[in-house]
């Protein structure tokens, strides 16, 4: 059976390290504060935002919560972000996505001061990642690199295939694997013969958003499989983009859903908040 990459355990280890670091910073009178903005009350977003605030409290990061009504205008949201940009005591600003349809997400992301862009979504952060300069990195792909490294999986020289090309996961994932000296292919919905492409992978990262799409026919024997998807199946059970039971006997290591990639996103957000606090 494959190595199970335990995201819960690895994220807990990272949070423990950060808790110690935040404690030491407090002794130097450095306090870290994250502002969390949610517009509307999408239930999934409320759960994510709640988990982020809980993680802050656990690590010793202050969090400011802004729960704005669905009908908030773009101008009102931009004004709040500009005010938070100016506030010295706020180190990080997180606007939970998706935003209501009448608000232009790109403009909102661009309004966040890149020094406080702990989500790593600002074009300046993405550009810095692209050319190997310092900047915040999107939390889910950064978490996946930590999962690989802390599980003793070498990236340099490996064939890495990323299925999915979103701005939040697929694209930054490809750039990070490249930074780690992987040989990277990005596949997507228009890729011809996806099975042949994904069979090249020593490390396969799947972020397609379709439950259990990836079966053993997509895999080379011994591949490492990272599953970014999270869905509820017909029995209300959580599952990923990968058909775990089908794939597990063929691969060398795999992330479960839940308990794989998911917990890493918040751990890396906390990491980015601590970095923001130290840099400011
Ligand atoms: N919505 C889903 N994932 C994320 C995330 O990582 N950050 C933000 N801000 N919104 C999200």
GROMACS .gro file of C-alpha atoms and ligand atoms in nm:
model
  291
    1UNK     CA    1   0.000   0.000   0.000
    2UNK     CA    2   0.117   0.355  -0.062
    3UNK     CA    3   0.258   0.607   0.182
    4UNK     CA    4  -0.036   0.815   0.309
    5UNK     CA    5   0.066   1.182   0.312
    6UNK     CA    6  -0.090   1.307   0.635
    7UNK     CA    7  -0.183   1.673   0.587
    8UNK     CA    8  -0.340   1.692   0.930
    9UNK     CA    9  -0.019   1.589   1.102
   10UNK     CA   10   0.205   1.808   0.883
   11UNK     CA   11  -0.022   2.113   0.918
   12UNK     CA   12  -0.029   2.064   1.296
   13UNK     CA   13   0.352   2.054   1.303
   14UNK     CA   14   0.367   2.380   1.104
   15UNK     CA   15   0.112   2.547   1.332
   16UNK     CA   16   0.310   2.437   1.640
   17UNK     CA   17   0.628   2.589   1.491
   18UNK     CA   18   0.442   2.911   1.415
   19UNK     CA   19   0.292   2.925   1.764
   20UNK     CA   20   0.641   2.919   1.915
   21UNK     CA   21   0.761   3.185   1.670
   22UNK     CA   22   0.462   3.412   1.741
   23UNK     CA   23   0.526   3.371   2.116
   24UNK     CA   24   0.887   3.485   2.069
   25UNK     CA   25   0.778   3.781   1.857
   26UNK     CA   26   0.538   3.888   2.134
   27UNK     CA   27   0.834   3.898   2.375
   28UNK     CA   28   0.981   4.159   2.137
   29UNK     CA   29   0.647   4.343   2.140
   30UNK     CA   30   0.569   4.237   1.783
   31UNK     CA   31   0.202   4.145   1.751
   32UNK     CA   32   0.056   4.002   1.432
   33UNK     CA   33  -0.291   4.086   1.311
   34UNK     CA   34  -0.494   3.949   1.018
   35UNK     CA   35  -0.803   4.128   0.886
   36UNK     CA   36  -1.059   3.885   0.743
   37UNK     CA   37  -1.332   4.022   0.516
   38UNK     CA   38  -1.640   3.825   0.410
   39UNK     CA   39  -1.910   3.974   0.191
   40UNK     CA   40  -2.247   3.798   0.212
   41UNK     CA   41  -2.310   3.473   0.397
   42UNK     CA   42  -2.226   3.186   0.166
   43UNK     CA   43  -2.226   2.890   0.409
   44UNK     CA   44  -1.904   2.734   0.274
   45UNK     CA   45  -1.724   3.070   0.298
   46UNK     CA   46  -1.848   3.112   0.656
   47UNK     CA   47  -1.697   2.774   0.749
   48UNK     CA   48  -1.362   2.863   0.586
   49UNK     CA   49  -1.353   3.207   0.749
   50UNK     CA   50  -1.440   3.055   1.088
   51UNK     CA   51  -1.156   2.803   1.053
   52UNK     CA   52  -0.910   3.078   0.960
   53UNK     CA   53  -1.005   3.282   1.267
   54UNK     CA   54  -0.976   2.971   1.489
   55UNK     CA   55  -0.627   2.901   1.353
   56UNK     CA   56  -0.525   3.262   1.425
   57UNK     CA   57  -0.647   3.231   1.784
   58UNK     CA   58  -0.459   2.901   1.829
   59UNK     CA   59  -0.130   3.041   1.703
   60UNK     CA   60  -0.161   3.375   1.884
   61UNK     CA   61  -0.238   3.596   1.583
   62UNK     CA   62  -0.503   3.864   1.639
   63UNK     CA   63  -0.784   3.861   1.387
   64UNK     CA   64  -1.019   4.142   1.292
   65UNK     CA   65  -1.341   4.024   1.137
   66UNK     CA   66  -1.545   4.221   0.884
   67UNK     CA   67  -1.873   4.053   0.795
   68UNK     CA   68  -2.032   4.274   0.530
   69UNK     CA   69  -2.383   4.235   0.388
   70UNK     CA   70  -2.437   4.085   0.042
   71UNK     CA   71  -2.542   4.426  -0.095
   72UNK     CA   72  -2.211   4.595  -0.002
   73UNK     CA   73  -2.097   4.802  -0.302
   74UNK     CA   74  -1.761   4.764  -0.468
   75UNK     CA   75  -1.671   5.119  -0.359
   76UNK     CA   76  -1.750   5.041   0.006
   77UNK     CA   77  -1.535   4.728  -0.005
   78UNK     CA   78  -1.248   4.911  -0.177
   79UNK     CA   79  -1.266   5.186   0.086
   80UNK     CA   80  -1.241   4.930   0.369
   81UNK     CA   81  -0.937   4.771   0.201
   82UNK     CA   82  -0.768   5.109   0.155
   83UNK     CA   83  -0.830   5.190   0.523
   84UNK     CA   84  -0.682   4.854   0.628
   85UNK     CA   85  -0.383   4.910   0.397
   86UNK     CA   86  -0.309   5.227   0.597
   87UNK     CA   87  -0.349   5.068   0.941
   88UNK     CA   88  -0.005   4.989   1.081
   89UNK     CA   89  -0.144   4.735   1.329
   90UNK     CA   90  -0.295   4.522   1.047
   91UNK     CA   91  -0.032   4.298   0.887
   92UNK     CA   92  -0.244   4.086   0.654
   93UNK     CA   93  -0.569   4.136   0.462
   94UNK     CA   94  -0.777   3.843   0.343
   95UNK     CA   95  -1.089   3.888   0.132
   96UNK     CA   96  -1.275   3.557   0.121
   97UNK     CA   97  -1.368   3.454  -0.234
   98UNK     CA   98  -1.598   3.419  -0.417
   99UNK     CA   99  -1.742   3.771  -0.390
  100UNK     CA  100  -2.100   3.857  -0.493
  101UNK     CA  101  -2.140   3.894  -0.871
  102UNK     CA  102  -2.173   4.274  -0.868
  103UNK     CA  103  -1.818   4.309  -0.730
  104UNK     CA  104  -1.512   4.288  -0.956
  105UNK     CA  105  -1.284   4.037  -0.781
  106UNK     CA  106  -0.975   4.135  -0.978
  107UNK     CA  107  -1.008   4.499  -0.881
  108UNK     CA  108  -1.056   4.406  -0.515
  109UNK     CA  109  -0.745   4.186  -0.516
  110UNK     CA  110  -0.544   4.463  -0.685
  111UNK     CA  111  -0.650   4.706  -0.411
  112UNK     CA  112  -0.476   4.505  -0.137
  113UNK     CA  113  -0.130   4.634  -0.049
  114UNK     CA  114   0.107   4.358  -0.177
  115UNK     CA  115   0.289   4.377   0.159
  116UNK     CA  116  -0.037   4.259   0.322
  117UNK     CA  117  -0.142   4.014   0.046
  118UNK     CA  118  -0.124   3.701   0.263
  119UNK     CA  119  -0.337   3.507   0.009
  120UNK     CA  120  -0.070   3.568  -0.257
  121UNK     CA  121  -0.335   3.661  -0.516
  122UNK     CA  122  -0.215   4.014  -0.607
  123UNK     CA  123  -0.064   4.039  -0.959
  124UNK     CA  124   0.259   4.167  -0.798
  125UNK     CA  125   0.282   3.854  -0.579
  126UNK     CA  126   0.210   3.626  -0.876
  127UNK     CA  127   0.463   3.813  -1.092
  128UNK     CA  128   0.729   3.783  -0.821
  129UNK     CA  129   0.671   3.407  -0.803
  130UNK     CA  130   0.698   3.386  -1.182
  131UNK     CA  131   1.041   3.550  -1.195
  132UNK     CA  132   1.179   3.398  -0.875
  133UNK     CA  133   1.156   3.708  -0.656
  134UNK     CA  134   1.037   3.736  -0.298
  135UNK     CA  135   0.662   3.762  -0.244
  136UNK     CA  136   0.363   3.586  -0.090
  137UNK     CA  137   0.270   3.254  -0.247
  138UNK     CA  138  -0.084   3.121  -0.283
  139UNK     CA  139  -0.149   2.903   0.022
  140UNK     CA  140  -0.277   2.576  -0.129
  141UNK     CA  141   0.015   2.522  -0.371
  142UNK     CA  142   0.264   2.640  -0.107
  143UNK     CA  143   0.111   2.382   0.127
  144UNK     CA  144   0.153   2.108  -0.133
  145UNK     CA  145   0.526   2.184  -0.160
  146UNK     CA  146   0.547   2.149   0.220
  147UNK     CA  147   0.358   1.816   0.205
  148UNK     CA  148   0.608   1.682  -0.049
  149UNK     CA  149   0.918   1.813   0.128
  150UNK     CA  150   0.812   1.703   0.475
  151UNK     CA  151   0.721   1.357   0.343
  152UNK     CA  152   1.073   1.317   0.202
  153UNK     CA  153   0.960   1.330  -0.162
  154UNK     CA  154   1.222   1.476  -0.394
  155UNK     CA  155   1.096   1.720  -0.660
  156UNK     CA  156   1.416   1.812  -0.846
  157UNK     CA  157   1.442   1.636  -1.181
  158UNK     CA  158   1.100   1.470  -1.148
  159UNK     CA  159   0.829   1.474  -1.414
  160UNK     CA  160   0.552   1.682  -1.254
  161UNK     CA  161   0.209   1.704  -1.414
  162UNK     CA  162  -0.045   1.956  -1.283
  163UNK     CA  163  -0.401   1.899  -1.403
  164UNK     CA  164  -0.586   2.232  -1.376
  165UNK     CA  165  -0.481   2.587  -1.459
  166UNK     CA  166  -0.665   2.810  -1.210
  167UNK     CA  167  -0.500   3.126  -1.083
  168UNK     CA  168  -0.527   3.005  -0.722
  169UNK     CA  169  -0.394   2.648  -0.760
  170UNK     CA  170  -0.285   2.521  -1.103
  171UNK     CA  171  -0.071   2.810  -1.226
  172UNK     CA  172   0.112   2.888  -0.899
  173UNK     CA  173   0.155   2.511  -0.842
  174UNK     CA  174   0.333   2.478  -1.176
  175UNK     CA  175   0.558   2.776  -1.095
  176UNK     CA  176   0.647   2.638  -0.751
  177UNK     CA  177   0.731   2.293  -0.887
  178UNK     CA  178   0.948   2.462  -1.148
  179UNK     CA  179   1.120   2.664  -0.873
  180UNK     CA  180   1.196   2.330  -0.705
  181UNK     CA  181   1.357   2.212  -1.030
  182UNK     CA  182   1.079   1.978  -1.139
  183UNK     CA  183   1.006   1.925  -1.509
  184UNK     CA  184   0.655   2.062  -1.528
  185UNK     CA  185   0.360   2.000  -1.759
  186UNK     CA  186   0.028   2.180  -1.710
  187UNK     CA  187  -0.272   1.991  -1.843
  188UNK     CA  188  -0.630   2.121  -1.858
  189UNK     CA  189  -0.975   2.062  -2.002
  190UNK     CA  190  -0.852   2.114  -2.361
  191UNK     CA  191  -0.550   1.883  -2.328
  192UNK     CA  192  -0.556   1.609  -2.592
  193UNK     CA  193  -0.516   1.260  -2.452
  194UNK     CA  194  -0.502   1.358  -2.087
  195UNK     CA  195  -0.437   0.997  -1.981
  196UNK     CA  196  -0.115   0.981  -2.184
  197UNK     CA  197   0.002   1.316  -2.044
  198UNK     CA  198  -0.077   1.233  -1.682
  199UNK     CA  199   0.092   0.892  -1.716
  200UNK     CA  200   0.422   1.076  -1.756
  201UNK     CA  201   0.400   1.205  -1.401
  202UNK     CA  202   0.628   1.104  -1.118
  203UNK     CA  203   0.433   1.364  -0.921
  204UNK     CA  204   0.071   1.424  -1.025
  205UNK     CA  205  -0.120   1.721  -0.880
  206UNK     CA  206  -0.492   1.707  -0.954
  207UNK     CA  207  -0.707   2.021  -0.929
  208UNK     CA  208  -0.985   1.963  -1.180
  209UNK     CA  209  -1.292   2.008  -0.960
  210UNK     CA  210  -1.460   1.683  -1.071
  211UNK     CA  211  -1.526   1.409  -0.814
  212UNK     CA  212  -1.320   1.088  -0.855
  213UNK     CA  213  -1.223   1.172  -1.213
  214UNK     CA  214  -0.869   1.038  -1.187
  215UNK     CA  215  -0.852   0.657  -1.190
  216UNK     CA  216  -0.555   0.422  -1.223
  217UNK     CA  217  -0.570   0.454  -1.604
  218UNK     CA  218  -0.423   0.804  -1.560
  219UNK     CA  219  -0.126   0.686  -1.355
  220UNK     CA  220   0.222   0.553  -1.398
  221UNK     CA  221   0.298   0.282  -1.143
  222UNK     CA  222   0.470   0.436  -0.840
  223UNK     CA  223   0.356   0.794  -0.900
  224UNK     CA  224   0.298   1.037  -0.612
  225UNK     CA  225  -0.062   1.164  -0.622
  226UNK     CA  226  -0.172   1.497  -0.471
  227UNK     CA  227  -0.550   1.550  -0.468
  228UNK     CA  228  -0.666   1.912  -0.435
  229UNK     CA  229  -1.036   1.841  -0.490
  230UNK     CA  230  -1.300   1.825  -0.220
  231UNK     CA  231  -1.658   1.720  -0.293
  232UNK     CA  232  -1.951   1.557  -0.119
  233UNK     CA  233  -2.060   1.236  -0.288
  234UNK     CA  234  -2.411   1.095  -0.312
  235UNK     CA  235  -2.383   0.949   0.043
  236UNK     CA  236  -2.276   1.289   0.184
  237UNK     CA  237  -1.919   1.157   0.226
  238UNK     CA  238  -1.620   1.374   0.131
  239UNK     CA  239  -1.417   1.270  -0.173
  240UNK     CA  240  -1.153   1.424  -0.396
  241UNK     CA  241  -1.083   1.460  -0.767
  242UNK     CA  242  -0.900   1.127  -0.745
  243UNK     CA  243  -1.070   0.789  -0.710
  244UNK     CA  244  -0.868   0.699  -0.400
  245UNK     CA  245  -0.957   0.330  -0.373
  246UNK     CA  246  -0.883   0.269  -0.740
  247UNK     CA  247  -0.554   0.460  -0.743
  248UNK     CA  248  -0.406   0.373  -0.401
  249UNK     CA  249  -0.273   0.024  -0.498
  250UNK     CA  250  -0.084   0.171  -0.797
  251UNK     CA  251   0.080   0.481  -0.649
  252UNK     CA  252   0.377   0.519  -0.412
  253UNK     CA  253   0.224   0.802  -0.205
  254UNK     CA  254  -0.113   0.976  -0.194
  255UNK     CA  255  -0.298   1.251  -0.006
  256UNK     CA  256  -0.632   1.145   0.142
  257UNK     CA  257  -0.950   1.356   0.125
  258UNK     CA  258  -1.021   1.483   0.385
  259UNK     CA  259  -0.694   1.524   0.575
  260UNK     CA  260  -0.451   1.578   0.286
  261UNK     CA  261  -0.416   1.911   0.108
  262UNK     CA  262  -0.710   2.083   0.285
  263UNK     CA  263  -0.552   2.146   0.627
  264UNK     CA  264  -0.233   2.278   0.466
  265UNK     CA  265  -0.403   2.585   0.315
  266UNK     CA  266  -0.474   2.742   0.653
  267UNK     CA  267  -0.131   2.647   0.791
  268UNK     CA  268   0.034   2.830   0.500
  269UNK     CA  269  -0.197   3.130   0.547
  270UNK     CA  270  -0.076   3.147   0.906
  271UNK     CA  271   0.283   3.119   0.780
  272UNK     CA  272   0.223   3.411   0.541
  273UNK     CA  273   0.073   3.621   0.824
  274UNK     CA  274   0.382   3.563   1.039
  275UNK     CA  275   0.609   3.656   0.746
  276UNK     CA  276   0.401   3.971   0.686
  277UNK     CA  277   0.429   4.068   1.052
  278UNK     CA  278   0.806   4.016   1.056
  279UNK     CA  279   0.860   4.213   0.735
  280UNK     CA  280   0.653   4.515   0.839
  281LIG     N1  281  -1.193   3.086  -0.142
  281LIG     C1  282  -1.154   2.958  -0.160
  281LIG     N2  283  -1.024   2.943  -0.129
  281LIG     C2  284  -0.979   3.064  -0.090
  281LIG     C3  285  -0.853   3.112  -0.044
  281LIG     O1  286  -0.754   3.040  -0.034
  281LIG     N3  287  -0.848   3.243  -0.012
  281LIG     C4  288  -0.956   3.326  -0.023
  281LIG     N4  289  -0.939   3.454   0.009
  281LIG     N5  290  -1.073   3.285  -0.065
  281LIG     C5  291  -1.085   3.154  -0.097
   0.00000   0.00000   0.00000
